CSV table of C-alpha atoms in Angstrom, one decimal:
chain,number,residue,atom,x,y,z
A,546,UNK,CA,0.0,-0.2,0.1
A,547,UNK,CA,1.5,3.2,-1.0
A,548,UNK,CA,1.4,6.4,1.5
A,549,UNK,CA,-1.4,7.9,-0.3
A,550,UNK,CA,-3.3,4.6,-0.1
A,551,UNK,CA,-2.8,4.3,3.0
A,552,UNK,CA,-3.9,7.8,4.0
A,553,UNK,CA,-6.9,7.2,2.0
A,554,UNK,CA,-7.8,4.1,3.9
A,555,UNK,CA,-7.6,5.9,7.0
A,556,UNK,CA,-9.5,8.5,6.2
A,557,UNK,CA,-12.5,6.3,5.1
A,558,UNK,CA,-12.1,4.3,8.1
A,559,UNK,CA,-12.4,7.4,10.5
A,560,UNK,CA,-15.1,8.5,8.7
A,561,UNK,CA,-17.1,5.6,8.9
A,562,UNK,CA,-16.1,5.1,12.5
A,563,UNK,CA,-17.2,9.2,13.1
A,564,UNK,CA,-20.6,8.1,11.9
A,565,UNK,CA,-21.4,5.4,14.1
A,566,UNK,CA,-19.8,7.6,17.1
A,567,UNK,CA,-21.3,10.7,16.4
A,568,UNK,CA,-24.6,9.3,15.7
A,569,UNK,CA,-24.7,7.8,18.9
A,570,UNK,CA,-23.2,10.3,21.3
A,571,UNK,CA,-23.4,13.9,19.4
A,572,UNK,CA,-21.0,16.3,21.1
A,573,UNK,CA,-20.1,14.0,23.8
A,574,UNK,CA,-18.3,11.6,20.9
A,575,UNK,CA,-14.5,11.0,21.8
A,576,UNK,CA,-12.0,11.1,19.1
A,577,UNK,CA,-10.3,8.1,21.0
A,578,UNK,CA,-13.4,6.2,20.7
A,579,UNK,CA,-13.3,6.9,16.8
A,580,UNK,CA,-9.7,6.5,16.3
A,581,UNK,CA,-9.9,2.9,18.1
A,582,UNK,CA,-12.4,2.0,15.8
A,583,UNK,CA,-10.7,3.2,12.8
A,584,UNK,CA,-7.7,1.3,14.0
A,585,UNK,CA,-5.5,4.5,13.9
A,586,UNK,CA,-4.1,6.9,16.3
A,587,UNK,CA,-6.1,10.2,17.4
A,588,UNK,CA,-2.9,12.0,15.8
A,589,UNK,CA,-4.3,10.5,12.3
A,590,UNK,CA,-7.6,12.5,13.2
A,591,UNK,CA,-5.8,15.5,13.5
A,592,UNK,CA,-3.2,15.0,10.6
A,593,UNK,CA,-6.4,14.1,8.1
A,594,UNK,CA,-9.2,16.7,9.4
A,595,UNK,CA,-7.5,19.5,11.6
A,596,UNK,CA,-9.5,19.0,14.5
A,597,UNK,CA,-12.7,17.2,15.7
A,598,UNK,CA,-15.1,19.8,14.1
A,599,UNK,CA,-12.9,19.4,11.2
A,600,UNK,CA,-13.8,15.6,11.1
A,601,UNK,CA,-17.5,16.2,11.7
A,602,UNK,CA,-17.7,18.6,8.7
A,603,UNK,CA,-15.8,16.2,6.7
A,604,UNK,CA,-18.7,13.4,7.8
A,605,UNK,CA,-21.5,15.9,6.9
A,606,UNK,CA,-20.1,16.3,3.5
A,607,UNK,CA,-19.5,12.5,2.7
A,608,UNK,CA,-22.6,11.6,3.9
A,609,UNK,CA,-24.3,14.2,2.0
A,610,UNK,CA,-22.5,13.7,-1.3
A,611,UNK,CA,-23.6,10.3,-2.5
A,612,UNK,CA,-27.4,11.5,-1.4
A,613,UNK,CA,-27.4,14.6,-4.0
A,614,UNK,CA,-25.9,12.0,-6.5
A,615,UNK,CA,-28.7,10.0,-6.1
A,616,UNK,CA,-31.2,12.7,-6.8
A,617,UNK,CA,-29.4,13.6,-10.2
A,618,UNK,CA,-30.1,10.3,-11.1
A,619,UNK,CA,-33.6,10.4,-10.2
A,620,UNK,CA,-34.6,13.8,-11.8
A,621,UNK,CA,-33.8,13.7,-15.6
A,622,UNK,CA,-32.6,17.0,-17.6
A,623,UNK,CA,-36.0,16.8,-19.7
A,624,UNK,CA,-38.7,17.4,-17.0
A,625,UNK,CA,-40.5,20.5,-16.4
A,626,UNK,CA,-40.1,21.8,-12.8
A,627,UNK,CA,-43.0,20.5,-11.5
A,628,UNK,CA,-42.4,17.3,-12.8
A,629,UNK,CA,-38.8,17.4,-11.2
A,630,UNK,CA,-40.0,18.3,-8.0
A,631,UNK,CA,-42.3,15.3,-8.2
A,632,UNK,CA,-39.8,12.9,-8.9
A,633,UNK,CA,-37.3,14.7,-6.0
A,634,UNK,CA,-40.4,14.4,-3.6
A,635,UNK,CA,-41.1,10.6,-4.3
A,636,UNK,CA,-37.5,9.5,-3.9
A,637,UNK,CA,-37.3,11.4,-0.9
A,638,UNK,CA,-40.0,9.5,0.4
A,639,UNK,CA,-38.7,6.3,-0.9
A,640,UNK,CA,-35.9,6.9,1.1
A,641,UNK,CA,-38.0,6.8,4.5
A,642,UNK,CA,-38.3,3.3,4.0
A,643,UNK,CA,-34.4,2.5,3.8
A,644,UNK,CA,-32.4,0.3,5.9
A,645,UNK,CA,-30.4,3.9,7.3
A,646,UNK,CA,-33.7,6.0,7.9
A,647,UNK,CA,-33.5,5.9,11.3
A,648,UNK,CA,-29.6,6.4,11.3
A,649,UNK,CA,-29.9,9.0,9.2
A,650,UNK,CA,-32.7,10.8,11.4
A,651,UNK,CA,-30.6,10.3,14.5
A,652,UNK,CA,-27.6,12.0,12.7
A,653,UNK,CA,-29.9,14.9,11.9
A,654,UNK,CA,-30.9,15.6,14.9
A,655,UNK,CA,-27.5,14.8,16.8
A,656,UNK,CA,-25.9,17.6,14.4
A,657,UNK,CA,-28.5,20.1,15.3
A,658,UNK,CA,-27.7,19.4,18.8
A,659,UNK,CA,-23.9,19.5,18.0
A,660,UNK,CA,-24.6,22.9,16.7
A,661,UNK,CA,-26.5,24.5,19.5
A,662,UNK,CA,-23.8,23.6,21.8
A,663,UNK,CA,-21.0,24.9,19.3
A,664,UNK,CA,-21.7,27.9,17.3
A,665,UNK,CA,-18.4,27.7,15.6
A,666,UNK,CA,-19.5,24.0,14.3
A,667,UNK,CA,-22.9,24.9,13.7
A,668,UNK,CA,-21.6,27.5,11.2
A,669,UNK,CA,-19.1,25.4,9.6
A,670,UNK,CA,-22.0,22.8,8.9
A,671,UNK,CA,-24.4,25.3,7.4
A,672,UNK,CA,-21.7,26.2,4.9
A,673,UNK,CA,-21.1,22.5,4.2
A,674,UNK,CA,-24.9,21.9,4.0
A,675,UNK,CA,-25.2,24.8,1.4
A,676,UNK,CA,-22.2,23.8,-0.8
A,677,UNK,CA,-23.9,20.6,-1.3
A,678,UNK,CA,-27.1,22.1,-1.7
A,679,UNK,CA,-25.9,24.2,-4.6
A,680,UNK,CA,-26.2,20.4,-6.8
A,681,UNK,CA,-30.0,20.6,-6.1
A,682,UNK,CA,-30.1,24.3,-7.0
A,683,UNK,CA,-28.4,23.4,-10.2
A,684,UNK,CA,-30.9,20.7,-10.6
A,685,UNK,CA,-34.1,22.6,-11.0
A,686,UNK,CA,-32.3,26.1,-12.2
A,687,UNK,CA,-33.2,26.3,-16.0
A,688,UNK,CA,-36.0,24.0,-15.9
A,689,UNK,CA,-39.1,25.5,-17.5
A,690,UNK,CA,-42.4,26.7,-15.6
A,691,UNK,CA,-45.5,28.8,-16.1
A,692,UNK,CA,-44.1,30.0,-19.5
A,693,UNK,CA,-40.9,31.0,-18.5
A,694,UNK,CA,-37.6,29.6,-17.0
A,695,UNK,CA,-36.3,29.1,-13.5
A,696,UNK,CA,-34.0,31.4,-12.3
A,697,UNK,CA,-31.3,30.2,-10.3
A,698,UNK,CA,-32.4,32.8,-7.2
A,699,UNK,CA,-35.6,31.0,-7.6
A,700,UNK,CA,-34.2,27.2,-7.5
A,701,UNK,CA,-32.3,28.4,-4.4
A,702,UNK,CA,-35.8,30.0,-2.3
A,703,UNK,CA,-37.4,26.7,-3.7
A,704,UNK,CA,-34.6,24.4,-2.5
A,705,UNK,CA,-34.9,26.0,0.9
A,706,UNK,CA,-38.2,25.6,1.2
A,707,UNK,CA,-38.4,22.1,0.0
A,708,UNK,CA,-35.6,21.0,2.4
A,709,UNK,CA,-37.5,22.2,5.6
A,710,UNK,CA,-40.8,20.4,4.2
A,711,UNK,CA,-39.0,17.0,3.8
A,712,UNK,CA,-37.1,17.4,6.9
A,713,UNK,CA,-40.7,17.7,8.6
A,714,UNK,CA,-42.1,15.2,6.9
A,715,UNK,CA,-39.3,12.4,6.9
A,716,UNK,CA,-39.4,13.3,10.5
A,717,UNK,CA,-42.9,12.5,11.0
A,718,UNK,CA,-42.9,9.4,9.0
A,719,UNK,CA,-40.0,8.1,10.6
A,720,UNK,CA,-41.8,8.8,14.2
A,721,UNK,CA,-45.2,7.5,13.2
A,722,UNK,CA,-46.6,11.0,13.5
A,723,UNK,CA,-47.4,10.9,9.6
A,724,UNK,CA,-49.3,7.6,8.6
A,725,UNK,CA,-50.8,9.1,5.5
A,726,UNK,CA,-47.7,10.8,4.1
A,727,UNK,CA,-47.2,8.3,1.5
A,728,UNK,CA,-45.7,8.9,-2.1
A,729,UNK,CA,-48.1,10.6,-3.4
A,730,UNK,CA,-48.5,13.0,-0.8
A,731,UNK,CA,-45.0,13.8,-0.5
A,732,UNK,CA,-45.5,14.8,-4.3
A,733,UNK,CA,-48.6,16.6,-3.8
A,734,UNK,CA,-47.2,18.7,-1.3
A,735,UNK,CA,-44.0,19.6,-3.0
A,736,UNK,CA,-45.8,20.7,-6.2
A,737,UNK,CA,-48.1,22.8,-4.3
A,738,UNK,CA,-45.5,24.5,-2.5
A,739,UNK,CA,-43.6,25.0,-5.8
A,740,UNK,CA,-46.5,26.1,-8.0
A,741,UNK,CA,-48.0,28.7,-4.7
A,742,UNK,CA,-44.9,29.6,-2.7
A,743,UNK,CA,-41.5,29.1,-3.6
A,744,UNK,CA,-40.9,30.8,-6.7
A,745,UNK,CA,-42.6,34.1,-5.4
A,746,UNK,CA,-39.8,36.6,-5.9
A,747,UNK,CA,-40.0,39.0,-2.7
A,748,UNK,CA,-37.5,41.4,-4.5
A,749,UNK,CA,-40.1,41.8,-7.6
A,750,UNK,CA,-43.0,41.9,-5.0
A,751,UNK,CA,-42.0,45.1,-3.7
A,752,UNK,CA,-40.5,46.4,-6.5
């Protein structure tokens, strides 16, 4: 194994170990346990990620990257905006039934708790999530809607609204609080949001 291969192996092992420990312990997660699970020293964490916060931020980016890649595959380029939103909503709902649904919810809640305890980490996490969300914004930008074309500004507003909608619905589904929120419900709600709320340009409204 070359030095670069060993470094990548250690990085992957630390991210996998951090997912387990951080999901369980949140801000109380101990670096020595993460390092032990990854079969490396704590020094490797500082060498690869700079700090515990750096490891957590890298964990979020690593977790979100394949998620957005899946969305890009599920939402073809030829769809108009509402068709794209519909496909995205259905994909999101199917994820609620996946084997990683509970760990994913646990990680979301844990990261929120960590951000509340450490504002600096919260700011770093927000930056990381926004950078990944740019993929979703690009996915909606340029699609046809109501005789026009969706701008990047409108796509950003829509992405923010959809994130809030789906996070809330997913928590309801996972916790058993939304028994009727099936795939069609997700799609209908997302379409309604895209049609009536998210594409309203506040600057245009206020002149």
